[in-house]
GROMACS .gro file of C-alpha atoms in nm:
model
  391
    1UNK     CA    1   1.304   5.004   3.837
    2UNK     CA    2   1.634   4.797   3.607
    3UNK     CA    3   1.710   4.498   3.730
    4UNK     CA    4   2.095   4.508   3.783
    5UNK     CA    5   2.361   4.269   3.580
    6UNK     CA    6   2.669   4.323   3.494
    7UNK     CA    7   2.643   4.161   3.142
    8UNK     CA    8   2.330   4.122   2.923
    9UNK     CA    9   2.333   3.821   2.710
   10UNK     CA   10   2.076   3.900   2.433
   11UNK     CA   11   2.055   3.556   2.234
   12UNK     CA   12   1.994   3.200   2.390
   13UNK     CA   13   2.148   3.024   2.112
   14UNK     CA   14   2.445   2.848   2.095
   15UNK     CA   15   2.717   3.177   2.135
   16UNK     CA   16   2.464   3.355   2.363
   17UNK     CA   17   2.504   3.077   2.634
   18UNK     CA   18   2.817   2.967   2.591
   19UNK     CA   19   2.930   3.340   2.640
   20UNK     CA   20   2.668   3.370   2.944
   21UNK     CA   21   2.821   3.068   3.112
   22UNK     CA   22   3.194   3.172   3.068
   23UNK     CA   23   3.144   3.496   3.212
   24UNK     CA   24   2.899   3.372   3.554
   25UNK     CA   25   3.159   3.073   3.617
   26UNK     CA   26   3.419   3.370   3.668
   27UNK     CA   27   3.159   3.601   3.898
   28UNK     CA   28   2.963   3.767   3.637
   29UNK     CA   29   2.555   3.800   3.697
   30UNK     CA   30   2.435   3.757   3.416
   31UNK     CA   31   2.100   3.801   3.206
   32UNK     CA   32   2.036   3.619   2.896
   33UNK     CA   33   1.715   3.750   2.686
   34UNK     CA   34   1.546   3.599   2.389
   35UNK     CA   35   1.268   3.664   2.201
   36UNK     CA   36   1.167   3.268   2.124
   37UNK     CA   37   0.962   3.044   2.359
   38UNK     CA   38   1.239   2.836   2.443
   39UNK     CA   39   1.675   2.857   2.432
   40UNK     CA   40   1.875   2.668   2.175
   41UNK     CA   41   1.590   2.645   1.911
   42UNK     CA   42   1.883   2.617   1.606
   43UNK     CA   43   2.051   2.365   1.810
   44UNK     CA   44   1.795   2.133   1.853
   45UNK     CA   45   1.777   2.105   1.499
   46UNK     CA   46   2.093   2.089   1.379
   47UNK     CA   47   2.284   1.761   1.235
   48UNK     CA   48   1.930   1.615   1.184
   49UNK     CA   49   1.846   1.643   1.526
   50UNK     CA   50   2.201   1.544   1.651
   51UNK     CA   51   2.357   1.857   1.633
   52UNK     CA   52   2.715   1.867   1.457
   53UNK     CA   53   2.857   2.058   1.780
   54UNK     CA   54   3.248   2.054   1.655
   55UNK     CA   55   3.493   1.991   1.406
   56UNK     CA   56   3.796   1.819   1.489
   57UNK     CA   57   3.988   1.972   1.181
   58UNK     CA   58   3.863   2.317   1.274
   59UNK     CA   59   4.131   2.574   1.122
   60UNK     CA   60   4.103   2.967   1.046
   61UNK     CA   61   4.130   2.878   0.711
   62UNK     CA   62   3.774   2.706   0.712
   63UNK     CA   63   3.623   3.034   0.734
   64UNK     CA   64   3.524   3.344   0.535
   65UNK     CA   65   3.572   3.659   0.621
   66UNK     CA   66   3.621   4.049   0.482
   67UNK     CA   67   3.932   3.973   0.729
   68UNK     CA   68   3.984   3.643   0.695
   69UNK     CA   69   4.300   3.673   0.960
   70UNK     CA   70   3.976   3.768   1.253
   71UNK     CA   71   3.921   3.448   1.389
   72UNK     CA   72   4.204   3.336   1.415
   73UNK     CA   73   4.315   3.456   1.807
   74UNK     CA   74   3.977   3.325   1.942
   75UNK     CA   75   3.963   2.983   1.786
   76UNK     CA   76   4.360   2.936   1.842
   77UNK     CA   77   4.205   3.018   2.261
   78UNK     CA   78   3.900   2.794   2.260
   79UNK     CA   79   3.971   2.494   2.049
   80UNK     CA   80   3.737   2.164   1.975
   81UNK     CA   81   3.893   1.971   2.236
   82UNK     CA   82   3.784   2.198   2.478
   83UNK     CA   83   3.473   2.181   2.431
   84UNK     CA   84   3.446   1.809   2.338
   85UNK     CA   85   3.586   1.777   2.686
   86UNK     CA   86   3.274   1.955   2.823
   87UNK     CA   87   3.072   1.740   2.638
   88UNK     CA   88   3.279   1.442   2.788
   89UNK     CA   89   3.243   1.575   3.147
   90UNK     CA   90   2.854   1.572   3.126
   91UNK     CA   91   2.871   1.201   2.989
   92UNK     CA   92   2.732   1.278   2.647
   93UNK     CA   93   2.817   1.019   2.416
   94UNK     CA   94   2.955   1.093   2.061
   95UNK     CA   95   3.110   0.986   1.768
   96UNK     CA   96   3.304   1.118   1.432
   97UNK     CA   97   3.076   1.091   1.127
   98UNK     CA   98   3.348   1.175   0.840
   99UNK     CA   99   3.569   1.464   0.774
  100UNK     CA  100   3.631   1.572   1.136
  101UNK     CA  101   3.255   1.587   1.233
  102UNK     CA  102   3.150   1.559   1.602
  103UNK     CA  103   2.774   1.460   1.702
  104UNK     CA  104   2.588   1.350   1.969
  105UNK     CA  105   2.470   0.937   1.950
  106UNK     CA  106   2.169   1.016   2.113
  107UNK     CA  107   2.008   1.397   2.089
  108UNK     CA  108   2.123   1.773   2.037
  109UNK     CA  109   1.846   1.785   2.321
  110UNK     CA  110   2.167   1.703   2.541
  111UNK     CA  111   2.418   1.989   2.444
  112UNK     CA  112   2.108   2.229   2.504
  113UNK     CA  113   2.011   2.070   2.873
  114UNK     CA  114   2.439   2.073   2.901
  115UNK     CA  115   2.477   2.467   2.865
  116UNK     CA  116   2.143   2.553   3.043
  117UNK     CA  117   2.305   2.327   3.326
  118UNK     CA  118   2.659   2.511   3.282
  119UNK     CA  119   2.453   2.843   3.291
  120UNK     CA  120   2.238   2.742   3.628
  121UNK     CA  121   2.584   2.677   3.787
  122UNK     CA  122   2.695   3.031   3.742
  123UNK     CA  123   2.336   3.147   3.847
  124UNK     CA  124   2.214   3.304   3.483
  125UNK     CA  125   1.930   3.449   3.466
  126UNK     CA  126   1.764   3.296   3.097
  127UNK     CA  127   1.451   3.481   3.028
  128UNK     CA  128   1.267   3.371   2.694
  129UNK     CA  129   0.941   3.506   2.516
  130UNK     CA  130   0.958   3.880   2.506
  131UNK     CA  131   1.114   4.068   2.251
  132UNK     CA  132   1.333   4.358   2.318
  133UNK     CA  133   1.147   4.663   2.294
  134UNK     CA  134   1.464   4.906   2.287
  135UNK     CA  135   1.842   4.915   2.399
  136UNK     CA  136   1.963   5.286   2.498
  137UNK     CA  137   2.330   5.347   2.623
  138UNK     CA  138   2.428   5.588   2.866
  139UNK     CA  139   2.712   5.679   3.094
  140UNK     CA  140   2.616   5.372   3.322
  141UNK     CA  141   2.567   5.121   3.045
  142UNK     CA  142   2.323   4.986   2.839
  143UNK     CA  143   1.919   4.985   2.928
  144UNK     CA  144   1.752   4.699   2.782
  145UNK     CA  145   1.378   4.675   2.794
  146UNK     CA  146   1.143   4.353   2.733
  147UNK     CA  147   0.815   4.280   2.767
  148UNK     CA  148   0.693   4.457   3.115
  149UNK     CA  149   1.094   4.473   3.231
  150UNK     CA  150   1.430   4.608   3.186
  151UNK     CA  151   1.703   4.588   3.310
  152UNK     CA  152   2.085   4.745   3.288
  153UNK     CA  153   2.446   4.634   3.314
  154UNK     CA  154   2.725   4.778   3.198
  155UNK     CA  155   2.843   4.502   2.912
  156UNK     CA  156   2.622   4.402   2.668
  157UNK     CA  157   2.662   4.123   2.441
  158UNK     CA  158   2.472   4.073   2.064
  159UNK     CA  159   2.402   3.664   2.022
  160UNK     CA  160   2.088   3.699   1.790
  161UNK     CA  161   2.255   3.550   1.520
  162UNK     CA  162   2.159   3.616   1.134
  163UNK     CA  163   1.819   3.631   0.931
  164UNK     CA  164   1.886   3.219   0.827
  165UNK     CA  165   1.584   3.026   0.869
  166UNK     CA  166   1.324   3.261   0.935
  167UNK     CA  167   1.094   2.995   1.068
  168UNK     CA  168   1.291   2.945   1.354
  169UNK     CA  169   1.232   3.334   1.490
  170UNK     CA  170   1.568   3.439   1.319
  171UNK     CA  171   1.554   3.828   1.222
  172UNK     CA  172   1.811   4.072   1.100
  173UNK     CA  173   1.786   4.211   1.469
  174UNK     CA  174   2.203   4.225   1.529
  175UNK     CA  175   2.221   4.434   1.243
  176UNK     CA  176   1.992   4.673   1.280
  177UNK     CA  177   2.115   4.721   1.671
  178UNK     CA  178   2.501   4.674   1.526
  179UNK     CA  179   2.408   5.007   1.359
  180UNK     CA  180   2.249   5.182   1.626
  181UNK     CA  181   2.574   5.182   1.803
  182UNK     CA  182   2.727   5.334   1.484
  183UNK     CA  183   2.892   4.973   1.367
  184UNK     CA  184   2.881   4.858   1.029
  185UNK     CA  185   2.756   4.562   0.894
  186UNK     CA  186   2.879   4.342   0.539
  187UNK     CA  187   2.604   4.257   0.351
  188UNK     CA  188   2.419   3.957   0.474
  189UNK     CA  189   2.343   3.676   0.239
  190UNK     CA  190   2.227   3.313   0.240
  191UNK     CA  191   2.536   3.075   0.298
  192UNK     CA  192   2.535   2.647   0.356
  193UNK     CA  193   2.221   2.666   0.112
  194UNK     CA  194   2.088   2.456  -0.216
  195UNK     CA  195   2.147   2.646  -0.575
  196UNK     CA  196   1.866   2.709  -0.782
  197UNK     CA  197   1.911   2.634  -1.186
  198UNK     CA  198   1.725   2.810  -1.457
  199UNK     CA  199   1.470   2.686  -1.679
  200UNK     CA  200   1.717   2.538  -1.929
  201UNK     CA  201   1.842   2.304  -1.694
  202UNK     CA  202   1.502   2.140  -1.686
  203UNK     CA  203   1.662   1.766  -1.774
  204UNK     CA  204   1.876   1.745  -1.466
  205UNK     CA  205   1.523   1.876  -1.240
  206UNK     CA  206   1.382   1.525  -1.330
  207UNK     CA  207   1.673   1.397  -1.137
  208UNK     CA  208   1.556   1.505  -0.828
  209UNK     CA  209   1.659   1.263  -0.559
  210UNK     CA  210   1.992   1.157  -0.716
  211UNK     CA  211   2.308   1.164  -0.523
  212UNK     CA  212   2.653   1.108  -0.586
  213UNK     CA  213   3.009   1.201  -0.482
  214UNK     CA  214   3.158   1.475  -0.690
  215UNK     CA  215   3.440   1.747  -0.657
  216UNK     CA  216   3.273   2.093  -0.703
  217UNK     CA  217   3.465   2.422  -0.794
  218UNK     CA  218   3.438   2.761  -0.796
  219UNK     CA  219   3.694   3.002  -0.868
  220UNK     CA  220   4.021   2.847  -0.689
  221UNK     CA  221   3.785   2.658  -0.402
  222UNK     CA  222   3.655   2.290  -0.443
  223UNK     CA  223   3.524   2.041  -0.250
  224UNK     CA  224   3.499   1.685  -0.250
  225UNK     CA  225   3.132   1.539  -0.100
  226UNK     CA  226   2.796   1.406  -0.213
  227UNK     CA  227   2.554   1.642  -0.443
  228UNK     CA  228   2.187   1.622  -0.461
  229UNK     CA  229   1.997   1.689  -0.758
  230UNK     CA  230   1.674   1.858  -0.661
  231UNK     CA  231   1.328   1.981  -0.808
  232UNK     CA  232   1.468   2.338  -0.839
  233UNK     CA  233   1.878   2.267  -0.873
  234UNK     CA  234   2.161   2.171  -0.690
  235UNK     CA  235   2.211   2.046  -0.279
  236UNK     CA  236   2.349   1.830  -0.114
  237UNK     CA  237   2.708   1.891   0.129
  238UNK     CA  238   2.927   1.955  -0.185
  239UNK     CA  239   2.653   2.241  -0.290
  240UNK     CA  240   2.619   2.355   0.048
  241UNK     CA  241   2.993   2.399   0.108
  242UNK     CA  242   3.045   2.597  -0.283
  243UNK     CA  243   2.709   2.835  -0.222
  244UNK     CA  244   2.946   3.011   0.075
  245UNK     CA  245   3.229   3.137  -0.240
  246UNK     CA  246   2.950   3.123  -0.517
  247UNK     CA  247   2.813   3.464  -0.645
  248UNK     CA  248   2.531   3.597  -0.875
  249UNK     CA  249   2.699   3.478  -1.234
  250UNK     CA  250   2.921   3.285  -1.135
  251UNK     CA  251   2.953   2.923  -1.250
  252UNK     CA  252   3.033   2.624  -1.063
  253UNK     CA  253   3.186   2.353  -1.223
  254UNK     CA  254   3.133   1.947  -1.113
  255UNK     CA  255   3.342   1.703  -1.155
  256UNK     CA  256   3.151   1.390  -1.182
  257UNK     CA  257   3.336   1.106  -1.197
  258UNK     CA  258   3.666   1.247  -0.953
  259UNK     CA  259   3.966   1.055  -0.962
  260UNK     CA  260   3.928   0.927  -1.327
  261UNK     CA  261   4.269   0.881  -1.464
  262UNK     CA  262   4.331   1.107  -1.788
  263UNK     CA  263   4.203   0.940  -2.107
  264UNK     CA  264   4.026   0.667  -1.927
  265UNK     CA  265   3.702   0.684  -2.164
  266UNK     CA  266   3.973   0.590  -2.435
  267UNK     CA  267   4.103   0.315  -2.229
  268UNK     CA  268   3.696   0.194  -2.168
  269UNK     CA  269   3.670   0.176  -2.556
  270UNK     CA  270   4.005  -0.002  -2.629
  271UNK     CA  271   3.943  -0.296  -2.348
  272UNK     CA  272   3.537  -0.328  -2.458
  273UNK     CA  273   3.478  -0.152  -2.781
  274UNK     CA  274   3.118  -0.264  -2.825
  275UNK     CA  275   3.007  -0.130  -2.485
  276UNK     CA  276   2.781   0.238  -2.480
  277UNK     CA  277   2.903   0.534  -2.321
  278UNK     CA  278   2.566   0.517  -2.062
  279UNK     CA  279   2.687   0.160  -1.987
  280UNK     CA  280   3.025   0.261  -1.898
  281UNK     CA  281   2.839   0.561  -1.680
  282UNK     CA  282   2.654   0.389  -1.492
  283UNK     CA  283   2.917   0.172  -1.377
  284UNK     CA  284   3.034   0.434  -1.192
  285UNK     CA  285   2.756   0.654  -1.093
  286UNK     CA  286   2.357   0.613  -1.039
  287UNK     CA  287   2.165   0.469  -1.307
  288UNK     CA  288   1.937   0.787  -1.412
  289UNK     CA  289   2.226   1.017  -1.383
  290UNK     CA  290   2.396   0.842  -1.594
  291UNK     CA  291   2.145   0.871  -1.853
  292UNK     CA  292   2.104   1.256  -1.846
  293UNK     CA  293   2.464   1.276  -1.909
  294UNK     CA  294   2.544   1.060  -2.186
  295UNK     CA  295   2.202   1.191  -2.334
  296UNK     CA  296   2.334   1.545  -2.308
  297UNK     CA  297   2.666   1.455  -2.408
  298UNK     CA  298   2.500   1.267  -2.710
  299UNK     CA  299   2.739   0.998  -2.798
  300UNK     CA  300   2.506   0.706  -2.878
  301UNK     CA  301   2.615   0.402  -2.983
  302UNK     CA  302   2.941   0.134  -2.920
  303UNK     CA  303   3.254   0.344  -2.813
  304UNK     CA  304   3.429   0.161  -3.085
  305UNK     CA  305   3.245   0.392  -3.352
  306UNK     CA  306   3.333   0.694  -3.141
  307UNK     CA  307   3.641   0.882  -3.232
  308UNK     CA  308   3.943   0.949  -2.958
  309UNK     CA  309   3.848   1.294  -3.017
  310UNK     CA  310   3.459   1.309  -2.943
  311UNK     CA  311   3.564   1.055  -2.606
  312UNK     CA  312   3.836   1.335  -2.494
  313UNK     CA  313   3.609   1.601  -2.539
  314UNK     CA  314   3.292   1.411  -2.344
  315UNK     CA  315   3.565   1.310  -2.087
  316UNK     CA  316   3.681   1.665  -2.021
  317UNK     CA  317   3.320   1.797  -2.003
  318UNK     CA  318   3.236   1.509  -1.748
  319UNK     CA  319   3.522   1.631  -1.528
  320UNK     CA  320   3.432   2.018  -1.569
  321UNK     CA  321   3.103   2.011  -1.613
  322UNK     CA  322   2.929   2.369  -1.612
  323UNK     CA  323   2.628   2.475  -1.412
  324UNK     CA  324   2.527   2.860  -1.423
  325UNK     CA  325   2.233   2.861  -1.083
  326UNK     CA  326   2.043   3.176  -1.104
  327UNK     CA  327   2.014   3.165  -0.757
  328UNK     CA  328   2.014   2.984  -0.441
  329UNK     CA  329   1.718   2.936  -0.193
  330UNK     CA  330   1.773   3.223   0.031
  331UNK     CA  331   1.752   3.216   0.431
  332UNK     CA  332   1.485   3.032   0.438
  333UNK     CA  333   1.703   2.697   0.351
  334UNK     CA  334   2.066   2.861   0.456
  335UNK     CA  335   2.167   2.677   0.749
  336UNK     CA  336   2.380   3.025   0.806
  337UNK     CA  337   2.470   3.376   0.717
  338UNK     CA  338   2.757   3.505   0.570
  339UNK     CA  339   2.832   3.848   0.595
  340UNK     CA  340   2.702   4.040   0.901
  341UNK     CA  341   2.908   4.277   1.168
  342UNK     CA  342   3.243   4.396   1.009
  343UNK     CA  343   3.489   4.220   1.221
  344UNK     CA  344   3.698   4.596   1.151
  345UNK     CA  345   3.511   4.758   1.476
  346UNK     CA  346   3.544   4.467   1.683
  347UNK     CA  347   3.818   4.371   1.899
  348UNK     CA  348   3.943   3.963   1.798
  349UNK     CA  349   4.055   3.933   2.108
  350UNK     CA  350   3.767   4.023   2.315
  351UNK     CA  351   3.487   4.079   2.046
  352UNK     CA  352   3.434   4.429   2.166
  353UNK     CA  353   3.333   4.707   2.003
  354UNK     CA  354   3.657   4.939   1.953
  355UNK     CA  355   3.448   5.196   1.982
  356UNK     CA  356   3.172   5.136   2.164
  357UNK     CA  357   3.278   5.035   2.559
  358UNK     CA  358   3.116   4.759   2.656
  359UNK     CA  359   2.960   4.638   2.354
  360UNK     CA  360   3.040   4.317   2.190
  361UNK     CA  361   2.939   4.095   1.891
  362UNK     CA  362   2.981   3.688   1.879
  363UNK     CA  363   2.844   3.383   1.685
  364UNK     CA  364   2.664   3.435   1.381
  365UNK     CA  365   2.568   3.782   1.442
  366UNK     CA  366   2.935   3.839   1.298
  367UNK     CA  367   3.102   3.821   0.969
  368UNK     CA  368   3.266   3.532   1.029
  369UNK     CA  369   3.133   3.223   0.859
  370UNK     CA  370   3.238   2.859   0.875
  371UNK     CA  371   3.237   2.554   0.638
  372UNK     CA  372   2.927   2.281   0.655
  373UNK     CA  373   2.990   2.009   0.916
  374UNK     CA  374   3.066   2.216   1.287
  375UNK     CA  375   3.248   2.492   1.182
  376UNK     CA  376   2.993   2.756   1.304
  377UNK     CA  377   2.948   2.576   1.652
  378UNK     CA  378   3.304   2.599   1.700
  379UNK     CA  379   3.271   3.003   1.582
  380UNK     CA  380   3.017   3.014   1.836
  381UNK     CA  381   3.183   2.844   2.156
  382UNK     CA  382   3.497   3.031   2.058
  383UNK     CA  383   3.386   3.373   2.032
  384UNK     CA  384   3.146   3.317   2.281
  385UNK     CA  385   3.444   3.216   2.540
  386UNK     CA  386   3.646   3.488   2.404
  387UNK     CA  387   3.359   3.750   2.526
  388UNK     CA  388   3.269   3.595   2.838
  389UNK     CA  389   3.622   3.591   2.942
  390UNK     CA  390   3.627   3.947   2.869
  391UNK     CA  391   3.358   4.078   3.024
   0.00000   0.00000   0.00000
């Protein structure tokens, strides 16, 4: 005997129950399954526990994308202030944190408890702790079994997400069903996730712990936030935000000292000619950083005994300086994935399956991936709403 629905939800993360509570609020029963003990397990830990649920300045061109035009209908139909006025009408409390971020004062405990409340209204059915065993389609839908059950509707929704942080019970699951229904999938890799630097970078590895605000590029994209020297490379938001565009050989370029006017290391030594280039550094940025760099730029001494030329060429390597990472530290540290279900089989609309009735795709699960600080919780409540209302 199938339990009857007429849309199965599988995911209880963030897209999974947003999408689940859309479509019960207009009629829908509803059954949300997932394979973890409990729903909203990513949530809980985002924004350190305060979970980064929006961005303010949320535009299509904050995401990536083999079609980077996708996301565009959904977000333009679900926007922050939508949500933030859910958030409102449950009497969460919230602030701004900087560039357009939106988290809870107290806990991310309380957008979780918000959507499994949203969800009750509608009467969804959340089911956690069994794994699906199989999903088969026929003429009167799909047939999903789980643990000692199944059950069938005629919509089914993929909400698993993307293989990021393993440790948290994600898998490659979406994909491997995306393909089963004849979809295809972009190749998944590690996005919002700390650069690793080879051997011969060993000097800035006993850095580990230093911070400081930089502009990082790669290609034509650059960002402006705090990076993080660590024991294997490179974190921090600005390193987070650049491992989304970087590739294998590509090099990333940081600008340490951004918004130095041009030829200002001349201007240091004309106004205090017996000062060292470290001194002049550290003025600016932390003390032990500022020692690598003048010891790898090695210009010892009083700037007055350094020519205009050796201070023009230190100055342009201190505002380009070159980092080759031979790699980054994989899902098991990428707060997302990029890549995932080609967006060219799925309706942006509806997130359906063009050619797969009653099959659709939202959150993570798709390749669709947003920039650090609330981008992918918007992706989520947006395509989420965009599917319920479909369904």
């Amino acid at each position: 005997m199938s339990d009857t629905y007429d849309a199965i939800v599988l995911g209880a993360g963030a897209a999974g129950l947003f999408c689940a509570r859309v479509a019960a609020l207009r009629g829908r029963r509803v059954l949300v399954l997932d394979h973890a003990e409990k729903p909203g397990k990513k949530i809980l830990i985002s924004g350190g526990g305060r979970c980064n649920f929006t961005n303010i300045d949320t535009l299509p061109e904050r995401y990536l994308s083999n079609n980077t035009h996708f996301a565009k209908s959904a977000l333009s139909r679900f926007t922050p202030r939508d949500f933030l006025d859910l958030v409102e009408a449950h009497g969460i409390a919230w602030h701004e944190k900087t560039l357009g971020q939106l988290f809870c004062d107290g806990s991310a405990k309380q957008i979780v408890e918000m959507l499994l409340e949203e969800c009750a209204r509608g009467d969804v059915t959340v089911h956690c702790g069994d794994a699906v065993a199989s999903v088969e389609r026929s003429d009167e839908g799909y047939t999903v079994r789980y643990g000692a059950a199944q059950a069938q509707a005629p919509s089914l929704v993929i909400a698993t997400g993307g293989p990021s942080i393993p440790k948290m019970g994600a898998t490659g699951f979406a994909y491997d069903l995306a393909r089963q229904f004849g979809l295809k999938v972009v190749q998944p890799r590690p996005a919002l996730v700390p650069l690793t630097l080879p051997a011969d970078e060993a000097l800035f590895r006993e850095l580990s712990g230093v911070a400081t605000e930089v502009v990082v590029t790669c290609g034509k994209t650059a960002f402006r936030e705090a990076a993080l020297f660590t024991h294997r490379g490179l974190s921090g938001p600005a390193i987070l935000q650049i491992s989304s565009y970087w590739q294998r050989g590509d090099t990333v370029h940081i600008d340490f000292l951004p918004g130095q006017e041009s030829g200002w290391l001349k201007a240091a030594k004309r106004a205090r000619p017996k000062v060292a280039l470290r001194k002049v550094l550290g003025e600016s940025l932390p003390d032990r950083l500022a020692q690598a760099l003048a010891e790898r730029l090695a210009l010892t001494g009083e700037l007055g005994n350094l020519s205009d030329k050796a201070l023009d060429k230190a100055e342009a390597q201190l505002a380009r300086w070159p980092f080759v990472p031979d790699g980054s530290e994989g899902f098991a540290k990428a707060e997302v994935t990029a890549g995932g279900i080609d967006t060219a089989g799925l309706s942006s609309k509806t997130m359906e399956a063009r050619k797969v009735p009653g099959l659709y795709a939202i959150g993570e699960a798709v390749d669709v991936t947003g920039w650090l600080g609330g981008y992918n919780f918007q992706w989520a409540w947006a395509s989420g709403f965009a599917a319920g209302e479909a369904i």
